[in-house]
CSV table of C-alpha atoms in Angstrom, one decimal:
chain,number,residue,atom,x,y,z
U,1,MET,CA,101.3,104.1,98.2
U,2,MET,CA,104.5,101.5,99.0
U,3,LEU,CA,104.3,103.1,102.6
U,4,SER,CA,100.6,101.7,103.2
U,5,MET,CA,102.5,98.9,102.2
U,6,PHE,CA,104.9,99.0,104.7
U,7,ILE,CA,102.8,99.9,107.4
U,8,LEU,CA,100.1,96.7,106.7
U,9,TRP,CA,103.2,94.7,106.9
U,10,ILE,CA,104.3,96.0,110.0
U,11,ALA,CA,100.8,95.2,111.1
U,12,VAL,CA,101.0,92.0,110.3
U,13,PHE,CA,104.1,91.2,112.1
U,14,LEU,CA,102.6,92.7,115.1
U,15,GLY,CA,100.0,90.5,115.1
U,16,ALA,CA,101.7,87.7,114.7
U,17,PHE,CA,103.6,88.3,117.5
U,18,LEU,CA,100.7,89.2,119.8
U,19,ARG,CA,99.5,85.8,118.5
U,20,ARG,CA,95.7,88.1,117.2
U,21,ARG,CA,92.7,86.6,115.6
U,22,TRP,CA,93.1,89.0,112.7
U,23,THR,CA,96.6,88.3,111.5
U,24,ILE,CA,95.7,85.4,109.0
U,25,PRO,CA,92.8,88.1,107.0
U,26,LEU,CA,95.1,91.2,107.4
U,27,THR,CA,97.9,88.7,106.1
U,28,LEU,CA,95.9,88.3,102.9
U,29,VAL,CA,94.5,91.6,102.4
U,30,THR,CA,98.3,93.0,102.6
U,31,LEU,CA,99.5,89.6,100.0
U,32,ALA,CA,96.7,91.1,97.6
U,33,TRP,CA,97.7,94.8,98.1
U,34,THR,CA,101.2,94.0,97.7
U,35,ALA,CA,100.8,91.8,94.6
U,36,VAL,CA,98.9,95.3,93.5
U,37,LEU,CA,101.3,97.7,93.7
U,38,LEU,CA,104.1,95.3,92.7
U,39,LYS,CA,102.0,94.8,89.3
U,40,LEU,CA,101.2,98.5,88.9
U,41,HIS,CA,105.2,99.6,89.6
U,42,MET,CA,106.8,96.6,88.2
U,43,SER,CA,105.7,97.5,84.5
U,44,SER,CA,108.4,98.4,82.9
U,45,ASP,CA,108.9,98.8,78.9
U,46,ILE,CA,112.8,97.8,79.4
U,47,PRO,CA,112.8,94.0,79.5
U,48,LEU,CA,115.0,92.4,81.8
U,49,ASN,CA,116.6,89.5,79.6
U,50,PHE,CA,120.3,88.7,81.5
């Protein structure tokens, strides 16, 4: 799952570098996918209170 996020971000950076039109929609999809993965993987029962 995290590999898919990594591959999507590589595609976003390549699209920005090559100035492609699909970069902005792909960035929005990648941001949403990153938020979903972080929500799923960052749910811990141990609170991080410093």
